[in-house]
């Protein structure tokens, strides 16, 4: 692995450790927030410790984004194959339309069908996170130069091999950029899961809004922001692993 | 052997290839040439089934190619595409290894094949094998494309303007390389070019196409001497007589010619010259040295002194040269006859301008 990349992974590891230490020191949070907001009777959300809240949040995002990836990439691949090409316009339209749909509305619609809690939240996040992944998968695969595909076919590579050895490697950075956007959006959007009882870092924020307690809001928002930054770095590092251009390789 | 029977291909309403029938015999090079958009690439792509004909059949060694599994068919046909299409995420070596890997060659065999091919196309393996396509010039990329097409030693080659992007000097080298390899390996080849000289040089037969139709399919000699119609006539140009000379070896016009060694007497030299303008001088072992003529002899006291030295590479040509090269040598050096030597620069005979003229006149007579 090139030196520059090694340094990036090392930096990320240090940041993750620092973050974990930070959220596990509740007494530190209590002291700081009390200093900032002396008028509040409580400065920490009583439901659970930050470690638990961050854990819930990560679980929520991991499940929903995992599902988005598992469905989104194959869907994007399928509509760029001869067999699924007829569905390409529909899927493209749906993804751009879906992006304009507010996640709260999806959530509101999901509750009557799936009840309260984790399930409707995961469902809403899954749908919302699907869009950038599908869109980028389609974009990445469509951007593979026609002459490269012709050469691959002309040399006798089969469909599957062409996809795995040529198309996906060439589209990988664009696809992964879609995954990154999707995950970052989901980390933010997962906050609203707290409204219907899915837990996560949304809990203190919602409580803070309801009770007009700024300390609660900060308790939820700050770790969420840091989490997003870490996830972004992690996925950016993974993207670099798949970049093939000579400059990044030598 | 490749045989196209009444092959037609439509793209929507445009007809790209129109009832094309063509047969390329085993081990022959067929060069497809014609204006842009006349259907050359389309023809190639139908041979390896990248596209299917709208009508007609294509036979590979007697077997209808629509009956052969596309992957298997293509692995046995080397294909160098017009726009090269190297895999940007793979090194030059990995690009070349594509088909051998598909055929499950052993690693060591693939490695030595890569090296062999890079040398063949004039790229230093140590320098180029690990490069990525975006680090290559257009001409270098094109040569890698050719190496990739040749990688698994396929019996059939389809080459779409394989030397289009390289400089004239390299192109000439690659062409003669190709001609030499072809003589040895005898691949059944369809090669597309826009360069008539390349076609004349490499083709066993030239297929001239226009708007999807085959206009004339003949040996280069026949195309040049008897163009089938005005289109071909205009296509081959007004210098076709000259072009034809590049297909004819000087073998038939090499004439034995007297030569003297350096230490004969002046009298002897004069008698050998007789009515000729000059006489060639060779060393004892037969190597070519120069010539003497009456003027140089009259001013000298010995033959040795009278020799007009000739740089072998400048004035002499080898027996494998073409009439065109001989003619250009004569015109360039201002000589009416030039010596012919073998690879060891030993004197064989001479070629005279009047003999070359005679062949040229013959060409013009039999022409349209
Ligand atoms: N995929 C395609 N869709 C529609 N028309 C096409 C397609 N490919 C080729 N054509 C048309 O078919 C005709 C023949 O094209 P082809 O590529 O075979 O020409 P060519 O002889 O190789 O030309 P060039 O010398 O410029 O490479 C052209 O008129 C071209 O516009
Ligand atoms: Mg073409």
PDB file of C-alpha atoms in Angstrom, chain A residues 27 71 88 90 142 150 156 168 183 187 239:
ATOM      1  CA  UNK A  27     -18.777  13.115  33.214  1.00  0.00           C
ATOM      2  CA  UNK A  71     -30.332  -3.666  -3.276  1.00  0.00           C
ATOM      3  CA  UNK A  88     -33.626   2.167 -17.057  1.00  0.00           C
ATOM      4  CA  UNK A  90     -38.322   4.308 -15.054  1.00  0.00           C
ATOM      5  CA  UNK A 142     -22.704   4.086 -18.275  1.00  0.00           C
ATOM      6  CA  UNK A 150     -15.992  -3.526 -27.397  1.00  0.00           C
ATOM      7  CA  UNK A 156     -14.008 -13.229 -25.939  1.00  0.00           C
ATOM      8  CA  UNK A 168     -17.289  -2.708 -12.005  1.00  0.00           C
ATOM      9  CA  UNK A 183     -24.462   6.885   4.206  1.00  0.00           C
ATOM     10  CA  UNK A 187     -26.598   9.512   9.383  1.00  0.00           C
ATOM     11  CA  UNK A 239     -12.845   4.789  -2.529  1.00  0.00           C
TER      12      UNK A 239
END
